[in-house]
Coordinates of C-alpha atoms and ligand atoms in Angstrom, one line a residue:
M1 CA -93.5 20.9 -58.8
D2 CA -91.7 22.5 -61.8
H3 CA -92.6 19.9 -64.6
L4 CA -94.6 16.8 -65.2
L5 CA -92.1 14.5 -66.8
K6 CA -93.1 11.2 -65.1
L7 CA -95.2 10.3 -62.0
L8 CA -92.0 8.8 -60.4
D9 CA -91.0 12.5 -59.8
C10 CA -94.3 13.4 -58.1
T11 CA -95.2 13.1 -54.4
P12 CA -98.5 11.6 -53.4
E13 CA -99.6 15.0 -52.2
E14 CA -98.8 16.6 -55.6
I15 CA -100.9 13.9 -57.3
A16 CA -103.8 14.4 -54.9
S17 CA -103.7 18.2 -55.3
I18 CA -103.9 17.9 -59.1
L19 CA -106.8 15.5 -58.8
D20 CA -108.6 17.9 -56.4
L21 CA -108.0 20.9 -58.7
A22 CA -109.2 18.8 -61.7
D23 CA -112.5 18.0 -59.9
Q24 CA -112.9 21.7 -59.2
L25 CA -112.2 22.7 -62.8
K26 CA -114.7 20.1 -64.0
Y27 CA -117.3 21.5 -61.7
E28 CA -116.6 25.0 -62.8
R29 CA -116.9 24.2 -66.5
K30 CA -120.1 22.3 -65.9
H31 CA -121.6 25.3 -64.1
N32 CA -120.2 28.0 -66.4
I33 CA -118.0 29.4 -63.7
P34 CA -115.1 31.3 -65.4
H35 CA -111.6 29.9 -64.5
R36 CA -109.3 31.9 -66.6
H37 CA -106.2 31.2 -64.6
L38 CA -103.8 31.3 -67.5
E39 CA -105.0 34.5 -69.2
G40 CA -102.5 35.6 -71.9
K41 CA -100.3 32.5 -71.6
S42 CA -99.1 30.3 -74.4
V43 CA -98.4 26.6 -74.4
G44 CA -96.6 24.8 -77.2
L45 CA -97.7 21.3 -78.1
I46 CA -94.9 19.3 -79.7
F47 CA -96.1 16.1 -81.4
Q48 CA -93.7 13.5 -82.8
K49 CA -96.5 10.9 -82.8
S50 CA -100.2 11.0 -83.7
S51 CA -102.9 12.1 -81.2
T52 CA -106.6 12.7 -81.0
R53 CA -107.3 13.2 -77.2
T54 CA -104.1 14.7 -76.1
R55 CA -104.0 17.4 -78.8
V56 CA -107.6 18.4 -78.6
S57 CA -107.8 18.4 -74.8
F58 CA -104.7 20.5 -74.4
E59 CA -105.8 22.9 -77.1
T60 CA -109.3 23.4 -75.7
G61 CA -108.1 23.2 -72.1
I62 CA -105.7 26.2 -72.4
F63 CA -108.3 28.1 -74.3
Q64 CA -110.8 27.6 -71.5
L65 CA -108.1 28.8 -69.1
G66 CA -107.7 32.1 -71.0
G67 CA -104.5 31.1 -72.9
Q68 CA -103.6 29.8 -76.3
A69 CA -102.1 26.6 -77.7
L70 CA -99.6 26.3 -80.6
F71 CA -99.7 22.9 -82.3
L72 CA -96.1 22.1 -83.2
S73 CA -95.8 19.0 -85.4
S74 CA -92.2 17.7 -85.4
R75 CA -92.7 17.3 -89.2
D76 CA -92.7 21.1 -89.4
L77 CA -90.3 22.1 -86.7
Q78 CA -86.6 22.2 -87.2
I79 CA -86.3 19.5 -84.5
G80 CA -87.6 17.1 -87.2
R81 CA -84.6 18.1 -89.4
G82 CA -82.1 17.6 -86.6
E83 CA -82.0 20.8 -84.6
P84 CA -80.8 19.7 -81.1
V85 CA -83.4 19.5 -78.3
Q86 CA -81.1 21.7 -76.2
D87 CA -81.4 24.6 -78.7
T88 CA -85.1 24.0 -79.3
A89 CA -85.7 24.2 -75.5
R90 CA -83.8 27.4 -75.1
V91 CA -85.5 29.1 -78.0
L92 CA -89.1 28.0 -77.2
S93 CA -88.6 29.0 -73.6
R94 CA -88.3 32.6 -74.7
Y95 CA -91.7 32.6 -76.5
L96 CA -93.8 30.2 -74.5
D97 CA -95.0 29.8 -70.9
G98 CA -95.1 26.0 -71.1
I99 CA -94.4 23.1 -73.4
M100 CA -96.1 19.8 -73.8
I101 CA -94.3 17.1 -75.7
R102 CA -95.3 13.7 -77.1
T103 CA -92.3 11.8 -78.4
Y104 CA -90.5 8.4 -78.3
E105 CA -87.6 8.7 -75.8
Q106 CA -88.1 9.8 -72.2
K107 CA -84.7 11.5 -72.4
E108 CA -85.9 14.0 -74.9
V109 CA -88.6 15.2 -72.5
E110 CA -86.1 15.3 -69.6
D111 CA -83.6 17.3 -71.8
L112 CA -86.3 19.7 -72.8
A113 CA -86.9 20.4 -69.1
K114 CA -83.2 20.5 -68.4
Y115 CA -82.2 23.0 -71.1
G116 CA -85.4 25.1 -71.2
S117 CA -86.7 27.4 -68.6
V118 CA -90.5 26.9 -68.7
P119 CA -92.6 24.0 -67.4
V120 CA -92.5 20.8 -69.5
I121 CA -95.4 18.3 -69.6
N122 CA -95.0 14.8 -70.9
G123 CA -97.8 14.1 -73.3
L124 CA -96.6 10.4 -73.7
T125 CA -93.3 8.8 -74.3
D126 CA -92.4 5.1 -74.8
F127 CA -91.7 5.1 -71.1
C128 CA -94.8 6.7 -69.6
H129 CA -98.1 8.5 -70.0
P130 CA -98.6 10.6 -66.8
C131 CA -101.4 12.8 -68.1
Q132 CA -103.5 9.8 -69.0
V133 CA -103.0 8.2 -65.6
L134 CA -104.0 11.4 -63.8
A135 CA -107.2 11.3 -65.8
D136 CA -107.7 7.6 -65.0
L137 CA -107.2 8.2 -61.2
M138 CA -109.6 11.1 -61.4
T139 CA -112.2 8.8 -63.1
I140 CA -111.8 6.0 -60.6
R141 CA -112.1 8.4 -57.7
E142 CA -115.3 9.8 -59.2
K143 CA -116.9 6.4 -59.1
Y144 CA -115.6 5.1 -55.8
G145 CA -115.1 8.3 -53.9
V146 CA -111.6 7.2 -52.8
L147 CA -108.5 5.6 -54.3
K148 CA -106.8 4.3 -51.2
G149 CA -107.4 0.6 -50.6
L150 CA -108.9 -0.1 -54.1
K151 CA -107.4 -2.8 -56.3
L152 CA -106.2 -1.7 -59.7
C153 CA -105.5 -4.5 -62.3
Y154 CA -103.8 -4.0 -65.6
I155 CA -103.8 -6.7 -68.3
G156 CA -101.6 -6.7 -71.4
D157 CA -98.4 -5.0 -72.5
G158 CA -96.0 -3.7 -69.9
N159 CA -95.9 -0.4 -71.8
N160 CA -96.0 3.3 -71.0
M161 CA -99.6 2.9 -69.6
A162 CA -98.6 0.0 -67.4
N163 CA -95.5 2.0 -66.1
S164 CA -97.6 5.0 -65.2
L165 CA -100.5 3.1 -63.7
I166 CA -98.1 1.2 -61.4
V167 CA -96.5 4.4 -60.1
G168 CA -99.7 6.4 -60.0
G169 CA -101.8 3.6 -58.4
L170 CA -99.3 2.8 -55.7
K171 CA -98.7 6.5 -54.9
A172 CA -102.5 6.9 -54.6
G173 CA -102.6 4.1 -52.0
M174 CA -104.1 1.5 -54.3
S175 CA -103.0 -2.1 -54.6
V176 CA -101.8 -2.8 -58.1
S177 CA -101.7 -6.2 -59.9
I178 CA -100.3 -6.5 -63.4
A179 CA -100.5 -9.4 -65.8
T180 CA -98.2 -9.3 -68.8
P181 CA -96.5 -12.0 -70.9
E182 CA -92.9 -12.8 -69.7
N183 CA -91.2 -10.8 -72.4
Y184 CA -93.4 -7.7 -72.2
R185 CA -92.9 -6.7 -68.5
P186 CA -93.0 -3.1 -67.3
A187 CA -89.8 -1.1 -67.2
K188 CA -87.1 -2.1 -64.7
E189 CA -87.1 1.3 -63.1
V190 CA -90.8 1.0 -62.4
L191 CA -90.5 -2.6 -61.0
D192 CA -87.7 -1.4 -58.8
F193 CA -90.0 1.3 -57.4
A194 CA -92.9 -1.1 -57.0
A195 CA -90.7 -3.6 -55.2
G196 CA -91.0 -1.3 -52.1
Y197 CA -94.8 -2.0 -51.9
D198 CA -96.3 -5.3 -50.6
V199 CA -99.6 -4.4 -52.4
F200 CA -97.9 -4.8 -55.8
S201 CA -97.9 -8.0 -57.8
L202 CA -96.7 -9.0 -61.2
T203 CA -97.9 -12.3 -62.8
E204 CA -98.2 -13.9 -66.2
D205 CA -101.7 -15.1 -65.2
P206 CA -104.5 -12.5 -66.2
M207 CA -107.2 -14.3 -64.1
K208 CA -105.0 -14.2 -61.0
A209 CA -104.3 -10.5 -61.5
A210 CA -108.0 -9.7 -62.0
E211 CA -109.2 -11.5 -58.8
N212 CA -111.3 -9.1 -56.7
A213 CA -110.2 -6.1 -58.8
D214 CA -112.2 -2.8 -58.4
V215 CA -110.9 -1.6 -61.8
V216 CA -109.5 -3.5 -64.8
I217 CA -107.4 -1.6 -67.3
T218 CA -105.9 -2.5 -70.6
D219 CA -104.3 -0.9 -73.6
T220 CA -103.3 -1.7 -77.2
W221 CA -101.0 -4.6 -77.8
A222 CA -98.9 -2.6 -80.2
S223 CA -98.1 1.0 -79.3
M224 CA -97.1 3.8 -81.6
G225 CA -93.7 3.0 -83.0
Q226 CA -94.2 -0.8 -82.7
E227 CA -96.2 -1.2 -85.9
D228 CA -93.5 -3.6 -87.3
E229 CA -94.0 -5.9 -84.4
K230 CA -97.7 -6.2 -84.8
E231 CA -97.8 -9.8 -86.0
I232 CA -95.6 -11.2 -83.3
R233 CA -97.4 -9.2 -80.6
M234 CA -100.8 -10.5 -81.7
K235 CA -99.6 -14.0 -80.9
A236 CA -97.7 -13.1 -77.7
F237 CA -100.8 -11.4 -76.1
Q238 CA -103.4 -14.1 -76.8
G239 CA -105.1 -14.8 -73.5
Y240 CA -104.5 -11.2 -72.3
Q241 CA -107.9 -9.9 -73.3
V242 CA -110.5 -8.1 -71.2
N243 CA -113.6 -10.3 -71.7
D244 CA -116.5 -11.8 -69.8
E245 CA -114.4 -14.5 -68.3
L246 CA -111.8 -12.1 -67.0
M247 CA -114.3 -9.7 -65.6
A248 CA -116.0 -12.5 -63.8
A249 CA -112.9 -12.8 -61.7
A250 CA -113.0 -9.1 -60.8
K251 CA -115.4 -7.7 -58.2
P252 CA -119.0 -7.5 -59.3
G253 CA -119.6 -4.2 -60.9
A254 CA -115.9 -3.5 -61.4
M255 CA -115.0 -0.7 -63.6
V256 CA -113.1 -0.9 -66.9
Q257 CA -110.7 1.8 -68.2
H258 CA -109.0 2.1 -71.5
C259 CA -106.9 5.1 -72.5
L260 CA -108.0 4.7 -76.2
P261 CA -107.6 4.1 -79.1
A262 CA -109.1 0.7 -78.4
Y263 CA -108.8 -2.4 -80.7
R264 CA -111.9 -4.4 -80.3
G265 CA -111.4 -8.2 -80.5
Q266 CA -107.7 -7.7 -79.4
E267 CA -107.1 -6.4 -75.9
I268 CA -110.8 -6.0 -75.2
T269 CA -114.0 -7.5 -76.6
E270 CA -116.6 -5.4 -78.3
K271 CA -119.1 -6.5 -75.6
M272 CA -116.9 -5.4 -72.7
F273 CA -116.0 -2.2 -74.4
E274 CA -119.6 -1.2 -75.0
E275 CA -120.8 -2.3 -71.5
H276 CA -118.2 0.0 -70.0
A277 CA -118.4 2.7 -72.7
A278 CA -119.8 5.3 -70.2
E279 CA -116.8 5.1 -67.9
I280 CA -114.3 4.8 -70.7
F281 CA -115.5 8.0 -72.4
E282 CA -115.7 9.8 -69.0
E283 CA -112.0 8.8 -68.7
A284 CA -111.4 10.4 -72.1
E285 CA -113.3 13.6 -71.0
N286 CA -111.3 13.7 -67.8
R287 CA -108.1 14.2 -69.8
L288 CA -109.3 17.8 -70.4
H289 CA -109.9 18.5 -66.7
A290 CA -106.8 16.7 -65.4
Q291 CA -104.5 18.5 -67.9
K292 CA -106.1 21.9 -67.1
A293 CA -105.2 21.2 -63.5
V294 CA -101.6 20.3 -64.5
M295 CA -101.2 23.4 -66.6
V296 CA -102.6 25.7 -63.8
T297 CA -100.4 24.0 -61.2
L298 CA -97.2 24.4 -63.4
M299 CA -97.9 27.6 -65.3
K300 CA -99.8 29.9 -62.9
K301 CA -96.8 31.5 -61.3
Ligands
LIG1 N1 -105.1 8.3 -74.8 C1 -104.4 9.1 -75.6 O1 -103.4 9.7 -75.3 O2 -105.0 9.4 -76.8 P1 -104.4 10.1 -78.1 O3 -103.3 9.3 -78.6 O4 -105.5 10.3 -79.0 O5 -103.9 11.5 -77.6
LIG2 N1 -99.6 2.6 -75.4 C1 -100.3 3.4 -76.4 C2 -101.0 4.5 -75.7 C3 -101.8 5.4 -76.7 C4 -102.5 6.6 -76.0 C5 -99.2 4.0 -77.3 O1 -98.1 4.4 -76.8 O2 -99.4 4.1 -78.5

């Protein structure tokens, strides 16, 4: 594994080994066992969109591994003034040992990896959010002890989270059911991949998707970059809310996950959010451990 650009590129074994290492690093941090696997290494964090969790978990994560992070806002980089990604990649590769990038187009992340010579980690694009889904899988496995055979249900926008959950869930041996409005389906590339799995289903009916689910996941109805569509989206997603009624269709005691930030009263009710706050914030914490595992896997060479 040279990069983490999207989960479609990862084998089930690679995903499982990152999750195992993440569990180990979480244990070591809890017990103050040093794990400075990336002593003296630097990772650059390029952000073209806002972030709370991704930025802070990568910065502290590399520090705990003995390395350092450089926060690189695209507002300050020459890339924000039009310097080509091909040149940025070749320059940064001479200084850094790894690059994380959060941006709009998936192609930009792929190009960074293509033209650079250090590992590239996707910290969210419009297409996918692999780091988040590794943390989600870790959190679900912590609760149930396994992933294989569980039913993962996602309700809402067929966005970057939906795309990564479909691929990650199926590769982890879960059954995956998705409910989105007709015009907000997941990406074609992801649906083509999922078509090979008889444990995958896509519907417009949230109640049907939630039936017997072990874990119910949702995300904002308007992602970063879609601010102008907010009004039309609020209407399109009515009925796609994680609430009491929806959770009654899931298995008793089913888990709720949300990548955050959450919009209470929209994709999830205040009540459901607070009832499941412990597992949602565990999921947020696990970003740290999962990304440390990704950095060690890619950068400790
Ligand atoms: N879930 C997530 O990626 O959060 P941030 O946007 O705060 O990084
Ligand atoms: N789908 C959301 C996820 C935020 C972490 C977005 O892209 O804005």
